[in-house]
Short mmCIF file of C-alpha atoms and ligand atoms in Angstrom, two decimals:
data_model
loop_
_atom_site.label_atom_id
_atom_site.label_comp_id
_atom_site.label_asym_id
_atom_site.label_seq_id
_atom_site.Cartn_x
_atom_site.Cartn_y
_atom_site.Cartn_z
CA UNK A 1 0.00 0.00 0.00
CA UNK A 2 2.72 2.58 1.02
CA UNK A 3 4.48 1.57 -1.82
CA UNK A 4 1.69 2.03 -4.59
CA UNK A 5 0.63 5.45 -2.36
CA UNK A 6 4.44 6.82 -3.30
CA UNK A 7 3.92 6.22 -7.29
CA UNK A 8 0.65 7.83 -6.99
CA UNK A 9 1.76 10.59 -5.39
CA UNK A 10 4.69 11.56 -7.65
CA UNK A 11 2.31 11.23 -10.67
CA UNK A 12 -0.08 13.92 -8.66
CA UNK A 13 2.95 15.82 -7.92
CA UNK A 14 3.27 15.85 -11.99
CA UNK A 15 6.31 14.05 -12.15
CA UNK A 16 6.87 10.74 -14.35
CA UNK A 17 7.14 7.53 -13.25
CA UNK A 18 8.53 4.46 -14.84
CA UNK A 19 6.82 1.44 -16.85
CA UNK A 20 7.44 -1.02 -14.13
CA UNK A 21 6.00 1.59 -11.09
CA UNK A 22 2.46 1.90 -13.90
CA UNK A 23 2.59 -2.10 -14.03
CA UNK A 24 2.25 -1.88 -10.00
CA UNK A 25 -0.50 0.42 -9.92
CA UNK A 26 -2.49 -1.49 -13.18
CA UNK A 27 -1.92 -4.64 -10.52
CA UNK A 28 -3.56 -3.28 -7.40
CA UNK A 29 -6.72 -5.15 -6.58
CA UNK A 30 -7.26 -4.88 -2.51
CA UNK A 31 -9.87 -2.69 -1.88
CA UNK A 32 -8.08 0.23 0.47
CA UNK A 33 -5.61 1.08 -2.43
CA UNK A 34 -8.09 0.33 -5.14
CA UNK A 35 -9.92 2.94 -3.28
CA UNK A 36 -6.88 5.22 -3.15
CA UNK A 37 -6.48 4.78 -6.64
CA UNK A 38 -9.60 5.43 -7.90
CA UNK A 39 -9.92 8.82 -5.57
CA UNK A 40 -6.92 10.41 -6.67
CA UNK A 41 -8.03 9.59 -10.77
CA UNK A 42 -11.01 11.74 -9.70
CA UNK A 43 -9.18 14.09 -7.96
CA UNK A 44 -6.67 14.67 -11.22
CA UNK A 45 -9.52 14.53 -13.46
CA UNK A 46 -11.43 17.38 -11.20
CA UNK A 47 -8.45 19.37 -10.65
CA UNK A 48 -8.01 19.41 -14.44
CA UNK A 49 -11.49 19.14 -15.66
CA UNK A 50 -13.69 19.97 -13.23
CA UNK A 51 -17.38 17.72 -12.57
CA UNK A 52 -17.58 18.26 -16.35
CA UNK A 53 -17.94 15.72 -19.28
CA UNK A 54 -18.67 15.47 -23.01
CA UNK A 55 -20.74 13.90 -25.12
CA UNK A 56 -19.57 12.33 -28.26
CA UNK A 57 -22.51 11.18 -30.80
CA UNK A 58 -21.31 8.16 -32.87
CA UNK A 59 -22.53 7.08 -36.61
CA UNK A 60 -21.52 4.13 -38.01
CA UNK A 61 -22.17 4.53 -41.33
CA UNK A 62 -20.69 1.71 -43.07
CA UNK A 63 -20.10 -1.51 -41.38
CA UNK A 64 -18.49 -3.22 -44.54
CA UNK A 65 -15.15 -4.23 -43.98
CA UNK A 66 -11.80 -5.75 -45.38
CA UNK A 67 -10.02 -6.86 -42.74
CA UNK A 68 -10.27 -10.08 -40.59
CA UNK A 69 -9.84 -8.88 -36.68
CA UNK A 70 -9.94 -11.54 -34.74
CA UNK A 71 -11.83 -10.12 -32.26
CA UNK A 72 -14.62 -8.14 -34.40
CA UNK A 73 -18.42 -8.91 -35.37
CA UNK A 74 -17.47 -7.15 -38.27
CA UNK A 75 -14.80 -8.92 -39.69
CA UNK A 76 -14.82 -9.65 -43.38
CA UNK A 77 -15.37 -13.65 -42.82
CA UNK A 78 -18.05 -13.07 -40.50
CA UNK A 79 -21.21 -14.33 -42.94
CA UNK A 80 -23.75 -13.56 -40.08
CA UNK A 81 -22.39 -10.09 -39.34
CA UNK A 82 -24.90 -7.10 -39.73
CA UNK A 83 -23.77 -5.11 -42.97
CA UNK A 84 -25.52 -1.97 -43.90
CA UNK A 85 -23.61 0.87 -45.38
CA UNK A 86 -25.53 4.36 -45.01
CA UNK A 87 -26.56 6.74 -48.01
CA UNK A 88 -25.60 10.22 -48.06
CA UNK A 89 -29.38 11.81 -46.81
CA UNK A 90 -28.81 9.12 -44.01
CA UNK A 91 -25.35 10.18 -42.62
CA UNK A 92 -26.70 13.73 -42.87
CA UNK A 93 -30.03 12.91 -40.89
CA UNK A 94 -28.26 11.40 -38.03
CA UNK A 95 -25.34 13.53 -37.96
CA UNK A 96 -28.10 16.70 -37.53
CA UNK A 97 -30.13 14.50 -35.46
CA UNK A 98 -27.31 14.20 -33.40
CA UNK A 99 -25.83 17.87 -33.59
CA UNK A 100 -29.03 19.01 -32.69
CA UNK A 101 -29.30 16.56 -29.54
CA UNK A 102 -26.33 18.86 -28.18
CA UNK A 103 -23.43 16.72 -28.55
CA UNK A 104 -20.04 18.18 -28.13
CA UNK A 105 -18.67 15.76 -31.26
CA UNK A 106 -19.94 13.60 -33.95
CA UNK A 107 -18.05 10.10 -34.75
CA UNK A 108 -18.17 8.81 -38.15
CA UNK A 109 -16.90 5.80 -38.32
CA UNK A 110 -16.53 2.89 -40.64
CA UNK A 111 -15.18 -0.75 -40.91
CA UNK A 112 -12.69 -0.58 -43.77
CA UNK A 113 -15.11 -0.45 -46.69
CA UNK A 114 -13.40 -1.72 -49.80
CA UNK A 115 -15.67 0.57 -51.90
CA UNK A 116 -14.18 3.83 -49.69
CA UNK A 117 -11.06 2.19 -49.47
CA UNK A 118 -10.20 2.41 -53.18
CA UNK A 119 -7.37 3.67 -55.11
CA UNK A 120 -9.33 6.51 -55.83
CA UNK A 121 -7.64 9.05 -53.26
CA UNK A 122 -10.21 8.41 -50.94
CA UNK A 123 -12.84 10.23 -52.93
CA UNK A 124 -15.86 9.33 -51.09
CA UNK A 125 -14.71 9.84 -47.32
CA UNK A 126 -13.71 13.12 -48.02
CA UNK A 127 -16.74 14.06 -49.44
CA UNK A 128 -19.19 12.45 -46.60
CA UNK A 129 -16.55 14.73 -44.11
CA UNK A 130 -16.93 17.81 -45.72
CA UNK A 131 -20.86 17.19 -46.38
CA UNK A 132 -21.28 16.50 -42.64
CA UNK A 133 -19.02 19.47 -42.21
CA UNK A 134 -20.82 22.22 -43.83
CA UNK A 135 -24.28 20.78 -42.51
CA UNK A 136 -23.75 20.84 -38.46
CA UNK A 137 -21.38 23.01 -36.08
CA UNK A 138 -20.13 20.32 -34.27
CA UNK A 139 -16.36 19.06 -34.23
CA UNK A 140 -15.79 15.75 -36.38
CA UNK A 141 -13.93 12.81 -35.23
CA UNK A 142 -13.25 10.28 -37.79
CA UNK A 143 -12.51 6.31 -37.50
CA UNK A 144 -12.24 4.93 -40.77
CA UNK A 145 -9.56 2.14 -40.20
CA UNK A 146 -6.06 2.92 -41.51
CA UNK A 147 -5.08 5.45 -44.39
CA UNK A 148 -2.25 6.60 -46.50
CA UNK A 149 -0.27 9.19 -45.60
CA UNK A 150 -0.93 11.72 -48.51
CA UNK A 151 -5.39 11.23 -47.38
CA UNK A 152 -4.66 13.36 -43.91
CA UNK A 153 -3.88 17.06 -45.20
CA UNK A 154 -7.03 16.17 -47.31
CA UNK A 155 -9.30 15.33 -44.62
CA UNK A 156 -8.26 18.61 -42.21
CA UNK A 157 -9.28 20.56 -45.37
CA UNK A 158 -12.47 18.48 -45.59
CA UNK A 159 -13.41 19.80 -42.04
CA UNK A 160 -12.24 16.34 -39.81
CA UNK A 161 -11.10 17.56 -36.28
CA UNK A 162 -10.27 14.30 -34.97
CA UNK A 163 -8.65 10.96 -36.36
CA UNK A 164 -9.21 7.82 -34.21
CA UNK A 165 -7.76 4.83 -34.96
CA UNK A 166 -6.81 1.74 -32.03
CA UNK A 167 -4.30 -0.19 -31.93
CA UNK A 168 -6.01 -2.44 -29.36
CA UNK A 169 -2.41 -3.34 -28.39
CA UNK A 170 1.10 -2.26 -28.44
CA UNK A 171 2.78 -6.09 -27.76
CA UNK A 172 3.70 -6.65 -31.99
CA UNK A 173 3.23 -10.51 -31.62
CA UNK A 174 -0.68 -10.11 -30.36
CA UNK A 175 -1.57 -7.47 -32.53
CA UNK A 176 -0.52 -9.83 -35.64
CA UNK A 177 -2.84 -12.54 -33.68
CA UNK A 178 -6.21 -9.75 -33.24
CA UNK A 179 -5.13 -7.87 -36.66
CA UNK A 180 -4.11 -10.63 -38.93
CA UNK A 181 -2.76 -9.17 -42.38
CA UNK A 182 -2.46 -6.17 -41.17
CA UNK A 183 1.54 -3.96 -40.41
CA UNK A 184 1.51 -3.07 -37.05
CA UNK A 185 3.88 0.30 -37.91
CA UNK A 186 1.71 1.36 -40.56
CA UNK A 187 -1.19 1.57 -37.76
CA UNK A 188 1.07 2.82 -35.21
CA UNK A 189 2.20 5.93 -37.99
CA UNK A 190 -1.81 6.92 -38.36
CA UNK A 191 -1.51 9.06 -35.39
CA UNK A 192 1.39 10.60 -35.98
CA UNK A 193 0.28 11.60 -39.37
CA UNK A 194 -3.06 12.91 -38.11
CA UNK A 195 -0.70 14.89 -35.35
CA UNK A 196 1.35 16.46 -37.97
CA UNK A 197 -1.40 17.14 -40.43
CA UNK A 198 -3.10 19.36 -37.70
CA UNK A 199 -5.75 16.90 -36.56
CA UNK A 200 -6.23 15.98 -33.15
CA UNK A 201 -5.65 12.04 -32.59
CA UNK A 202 -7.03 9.54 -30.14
CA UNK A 203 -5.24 5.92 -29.49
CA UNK A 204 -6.80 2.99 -27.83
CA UNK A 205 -6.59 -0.63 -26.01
CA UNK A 206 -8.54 -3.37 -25.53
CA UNK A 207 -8.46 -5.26 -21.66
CA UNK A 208 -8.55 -9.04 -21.67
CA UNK A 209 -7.37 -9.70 -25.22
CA UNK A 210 -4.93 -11.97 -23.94
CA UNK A 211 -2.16 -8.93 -23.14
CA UNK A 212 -0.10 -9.17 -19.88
CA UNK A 213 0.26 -6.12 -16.93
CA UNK A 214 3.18 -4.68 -18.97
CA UNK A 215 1.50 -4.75 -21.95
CA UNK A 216 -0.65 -2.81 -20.44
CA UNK A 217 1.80 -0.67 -18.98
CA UNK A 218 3.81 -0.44 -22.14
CA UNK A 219 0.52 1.09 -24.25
CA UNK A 220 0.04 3.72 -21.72
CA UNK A 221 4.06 4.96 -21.98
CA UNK A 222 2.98 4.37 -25.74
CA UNK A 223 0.14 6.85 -25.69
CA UNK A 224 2.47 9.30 -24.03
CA UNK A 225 4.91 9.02 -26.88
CA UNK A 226 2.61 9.33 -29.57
CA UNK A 227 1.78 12.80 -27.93
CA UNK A 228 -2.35 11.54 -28.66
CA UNK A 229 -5.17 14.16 -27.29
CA UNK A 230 -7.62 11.15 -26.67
CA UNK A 231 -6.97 7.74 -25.25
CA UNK A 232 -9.07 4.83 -24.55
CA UNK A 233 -9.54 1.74 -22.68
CA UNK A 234 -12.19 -0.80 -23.44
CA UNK A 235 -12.87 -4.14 -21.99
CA UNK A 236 -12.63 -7.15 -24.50
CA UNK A 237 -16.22 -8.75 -25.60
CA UNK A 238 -16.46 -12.15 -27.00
CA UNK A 239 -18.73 -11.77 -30.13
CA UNK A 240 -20.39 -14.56 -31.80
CA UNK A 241 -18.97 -16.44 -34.86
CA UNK A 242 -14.79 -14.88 -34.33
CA UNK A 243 -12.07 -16.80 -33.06
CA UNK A 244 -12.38 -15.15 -30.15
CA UNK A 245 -15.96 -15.60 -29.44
CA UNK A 246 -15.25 -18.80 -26.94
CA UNK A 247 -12.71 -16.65 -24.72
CA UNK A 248 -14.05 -15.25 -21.40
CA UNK A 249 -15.22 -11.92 -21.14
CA UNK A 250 -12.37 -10.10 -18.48
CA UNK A 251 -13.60 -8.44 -15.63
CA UNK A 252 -14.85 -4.84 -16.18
CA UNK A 253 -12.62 -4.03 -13.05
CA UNK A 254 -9.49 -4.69 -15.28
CA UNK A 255 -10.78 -1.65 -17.72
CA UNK A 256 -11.56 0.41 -14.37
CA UNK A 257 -8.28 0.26 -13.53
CA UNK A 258 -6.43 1.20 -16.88
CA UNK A 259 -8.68 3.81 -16.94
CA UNK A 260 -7.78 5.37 -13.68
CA UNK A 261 -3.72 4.62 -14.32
CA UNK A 262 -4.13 6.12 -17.50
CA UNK A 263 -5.65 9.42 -15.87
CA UNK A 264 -2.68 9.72 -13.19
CA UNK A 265 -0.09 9.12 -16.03
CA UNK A 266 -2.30 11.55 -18.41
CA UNK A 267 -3.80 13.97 -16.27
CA UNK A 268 -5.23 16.71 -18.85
CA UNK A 269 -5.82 13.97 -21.49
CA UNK A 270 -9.31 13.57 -22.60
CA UNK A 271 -10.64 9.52 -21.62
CA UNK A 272 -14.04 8.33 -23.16
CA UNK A 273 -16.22 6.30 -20.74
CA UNK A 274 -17.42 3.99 -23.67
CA UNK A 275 -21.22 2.81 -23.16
CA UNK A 276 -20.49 0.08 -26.01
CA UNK A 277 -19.09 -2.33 -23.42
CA UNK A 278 -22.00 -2.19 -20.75
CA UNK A 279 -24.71 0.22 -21.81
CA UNK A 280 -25.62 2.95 -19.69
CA UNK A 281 -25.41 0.54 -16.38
CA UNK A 282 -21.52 1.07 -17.26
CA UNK A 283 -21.15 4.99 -17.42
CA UNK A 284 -20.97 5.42 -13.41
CA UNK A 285 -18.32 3.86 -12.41
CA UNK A 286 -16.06 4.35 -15.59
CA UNK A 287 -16.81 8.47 -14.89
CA UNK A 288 -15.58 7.31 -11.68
CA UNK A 289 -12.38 5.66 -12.93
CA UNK A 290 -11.21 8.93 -14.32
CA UNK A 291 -13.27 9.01 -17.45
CA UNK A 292 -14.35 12.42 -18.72
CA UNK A 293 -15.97 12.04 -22.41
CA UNK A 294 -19.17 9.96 -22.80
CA UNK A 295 -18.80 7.77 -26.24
CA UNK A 296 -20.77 5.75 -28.28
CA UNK A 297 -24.08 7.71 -27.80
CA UNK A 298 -26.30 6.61 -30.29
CA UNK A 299 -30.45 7.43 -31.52
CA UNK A 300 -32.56 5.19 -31.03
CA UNK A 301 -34.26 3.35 -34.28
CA UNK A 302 -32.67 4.54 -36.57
CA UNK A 303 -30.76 1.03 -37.83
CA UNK A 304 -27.62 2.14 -36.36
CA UNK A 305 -25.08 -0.59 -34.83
CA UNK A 306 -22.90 -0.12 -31.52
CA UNK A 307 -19.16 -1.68 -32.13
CA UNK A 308 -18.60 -4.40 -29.24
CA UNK A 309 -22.69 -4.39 -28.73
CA UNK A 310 -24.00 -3.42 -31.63
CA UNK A 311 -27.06 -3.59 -29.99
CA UNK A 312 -27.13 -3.12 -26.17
CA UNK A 313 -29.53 -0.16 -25.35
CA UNK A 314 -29.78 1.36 -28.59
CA UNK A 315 -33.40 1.12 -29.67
CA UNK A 316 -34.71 1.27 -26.60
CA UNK A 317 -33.23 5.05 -26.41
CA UNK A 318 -30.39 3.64 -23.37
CA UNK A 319 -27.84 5.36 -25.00
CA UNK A 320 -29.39 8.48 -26.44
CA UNK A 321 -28.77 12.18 -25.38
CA UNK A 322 -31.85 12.64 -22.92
CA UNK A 323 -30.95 9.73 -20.81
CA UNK A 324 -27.20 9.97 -20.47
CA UNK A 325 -28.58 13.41 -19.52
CA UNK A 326 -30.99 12.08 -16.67
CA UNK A 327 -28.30 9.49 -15.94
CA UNK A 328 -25.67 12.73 -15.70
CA UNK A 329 -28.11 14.22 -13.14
CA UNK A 330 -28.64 11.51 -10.89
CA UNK A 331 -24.85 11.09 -10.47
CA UNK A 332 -24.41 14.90 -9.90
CA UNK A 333 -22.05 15.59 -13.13
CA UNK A 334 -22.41 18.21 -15.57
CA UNK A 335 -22.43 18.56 -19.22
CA UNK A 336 -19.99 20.71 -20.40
CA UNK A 337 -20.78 23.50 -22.52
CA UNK A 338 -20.35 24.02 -26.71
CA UNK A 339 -17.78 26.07 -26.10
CA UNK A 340 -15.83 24.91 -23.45
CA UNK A 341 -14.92 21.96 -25.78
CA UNK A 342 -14.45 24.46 -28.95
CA UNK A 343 -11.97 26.55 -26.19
CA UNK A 344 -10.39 22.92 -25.52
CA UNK A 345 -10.14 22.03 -29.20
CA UNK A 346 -8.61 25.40 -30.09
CA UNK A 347 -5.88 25.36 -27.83
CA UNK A 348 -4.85 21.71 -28.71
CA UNK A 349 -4.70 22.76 -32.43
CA UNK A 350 -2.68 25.81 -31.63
CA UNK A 351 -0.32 23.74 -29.50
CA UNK A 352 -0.18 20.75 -32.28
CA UNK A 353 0.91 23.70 -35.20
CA UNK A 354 3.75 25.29 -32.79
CA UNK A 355 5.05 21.89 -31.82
CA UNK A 356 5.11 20.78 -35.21
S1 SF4 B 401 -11.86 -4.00 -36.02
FE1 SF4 B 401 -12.23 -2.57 -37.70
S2 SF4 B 401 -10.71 -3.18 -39.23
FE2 SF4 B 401 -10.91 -4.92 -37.86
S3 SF4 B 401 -12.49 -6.24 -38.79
FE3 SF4 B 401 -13.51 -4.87 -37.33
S4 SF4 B 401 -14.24 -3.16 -38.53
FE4 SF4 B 401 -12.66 -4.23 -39.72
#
C-alpha cells in the first residue's frame, strides 16, 4: 500500500514515473488502495477538468469491412455479421439528429469499406466529411480504419477535427494474432500523421485480449509518446462467430483500472467512458475511474449498430442524449458547454501547429 501510495503521489505531484512503477499500480486489486487509486483519478480529473464531461454522438455509417480482426463482429469472414452501409441523406439525418441533440462531437466511423477504401484518393470519405461538415457546427472525429499518408492534409481541409484509430495493443506478436494481415507500424504511424497534419488524434486498447500487466503498462508509456489528445480503454467482448468468441469476457474491473492509471499518467488527457461495453449501467463507475468524455451515444431506431454491442440499449433510447442526460443528473455531473470543448479544441490545435 505505502508503496503504490508513493507512485501515486509523484504522478499527482506531476512528475513521471517508470513502466514497471504503472505495471504496479495497473496490478492493485485490494480494496483500500483500489480505493486510493480510484480517488486520486477523480481528484486529477477534477483538478483538471472539473465535474464536467462530453458527449460524443457516434454514426456508423458503413459496417463493410476488409479486414479479418480476430476479435470483431465485423470482420470480413463473418457471414452472419450485420452489414448496412448508409446513403448520403442518411449520414446527414443522423449527424443533424445528433448535432441538434447537443453533442459536443460527432463520430463517423466505418469498418474498412473496400468501396471507400479504393485507389481513388479516398474520394468518397472526403466528401461524406466535408458534407457533414458544412451541414452541423459540431467538431468531427473520424474512424475509418487505416489510411495513407498523402489522405490526412485532405481530410483537415475536408473539415475532420479528430482521427481515431486503435491499436487495441502495443505487444507486436498479439496485434498480428487480433489484426491478422495487417503492419503493425503502418497503424502505429496513423496518429502521428493525423498529429502532424493538424488533426487531433485519439489511441486505444482493448483489456482481456490476452495482453499481460506490462503490456498494459507499455501502451500507456505508448500513448504518451505518440503525444495523442484522446486515449481509450475498453474491456474485450467475446462476439459470436470470431475466433475469439469462446474466450471469457475479463472483468470490467481490469478496464476500471487502466482507466484510472491512464488518468494519473495523463492527467489533462481527454478519456471516453465507452457505453459500447456495458450500456448505460456502465457509465458510473467508468466516470468514476477517471473518465471524462461519454462515447458511443447513439439514436434510437434509426438502424444504427454499436461496435462491441452493436445492440445493447440502442433502440430502446439507453444510449441516447436525454438519458445519459438524466443518468448525468442523478450522479451529480455536468455537461460541459459548446464552447468549453471548442476553447479545448482550439488550444490543442494551436499547440499541435507550434510543436510541429
Ligand atoms: S476492427 Fe475494424 S478493421 Fe478490424 S475487422 Fe472490425 S471493422 Fe474491420
Amino acid at each position: 500500500m505505502e508503496h503504490t501510495e508513493a507512485i501515486v503521489q509523484r504522478l499527482r505531484d506531476g512528475r513521471m514515473v517508470s513502466q514497471e512503477e504503472i505495471e504496479t499500480l495497473l496490478s492493485v486489486r485490494d480494496p483500500r488502495s483500489l480505493d486510493m487509486l480510484f480517488s486520486a483519478a477523480r481528484d486529477v480529473k477534477e483538478r483538471n477538468f472539473g465535474n464536467k464531461v462530453f458527449f460524443y454522438g457516434f454514426v456508423y455509417f458503413s459496417t463493410h469491412c476488409r479486414n479479418n480482426c480476430s476479435f470483431c463482429f465485423y470482420r470480413r469472414s463473418n457471414t452472419e455479421s450485420l452489414r448496412y452501409r448508409k446513403t448520403d441523406e442518411e449520414i446527414l439525418s443522423l449527424s443533424t439528429s445528433l448535432a441538434d441533440s447537443g453533442v459536443h462531437l460527432i463520430d463517423l466511423t466505418m469498418g474498412e469499406d473496400p468501396i471507400i477504401h479504393k485507389d481513388d484518393h479516398y474520394r468518397r470519405l472526403l466528401d461524406i466529411v466535408s458534407m457533414v461538415d458544412d451541414a452541423v457546427d459540431t467538431p468531427l472525429m473520424l474512424s475509418p480504419g487505416a489510411l495513407p499518408h498523402d489522405v490526412f492534409a485532405p481530410l483537415r481541409d475536408a473539415g475532420a477535427d479528430w482521427f481515431a484509430c486503435y491499436q487495441e495493443t502495443h505487444n507486436r506478436d498479439l496485434f498480428q494474432r487480433l489484426r491478422p494481415e495487417q503492419d503493425y507500424e503502418f497503424r502505429l504511424s496513423q496518429k502521428r500523421w493525423a498529429r502532424e497534419s493538424g488533426l487531433l488524434a485519439e489511441e486505444g486498447i482493448m483489456v482481456g485480449v490476452g495482453e499481460t500487466m506490462a503490456d498494459r503498462a507499455r501502451s500507456i508509456m505508448v500513448m504518451r509518446d505518440l503525444g495523442v489528445d484522446q486515449i481509450r480503454a475498453m474491456t474485450f467482448v467475446p462476439q459470436p462467430n470470431t475466433p475469439m468468441a469462446d474466450r471469457g469476457p475479463s472483468p470490467y474491473l481490469d478496464e476500471l483500472i487502466t482507466i484510472a492509471v491512464m488518468r494519473l499518467v495523463h492527467p489533462t488527457k481527454l478519456i471516453p467512458a465507452s457505453l459500447d461495453v456495458e450500456g448505460i449501467a456502465g457509465l458510473a463507475p467508468r466516470l468514476d475511474a477517471g473518465a471524462n468524455v461519454i462515447t458511443s451515444i447513439i439514436p434510437p431506431l434509426k438502424g444504427l449498430a454499436g461496435v462491441a454491442q452493436h445492440e445493447l440499449d440502442i433502440d430502446d433510447g439507453g444510449r441516447s442524449m436525454e438519458n445519459v442526460e438524466c443518468v448525468l443528473d442523478e450522479l451529480g455531473v455536468q455537461k460541459a458547454s459548446r464552447s468549453d470543448y471548442a476553447a479545448l479544441l482550439t488550444q490543442w490545435k494551436d499547440r499541435g501547429i507550434s510543436e510541429a
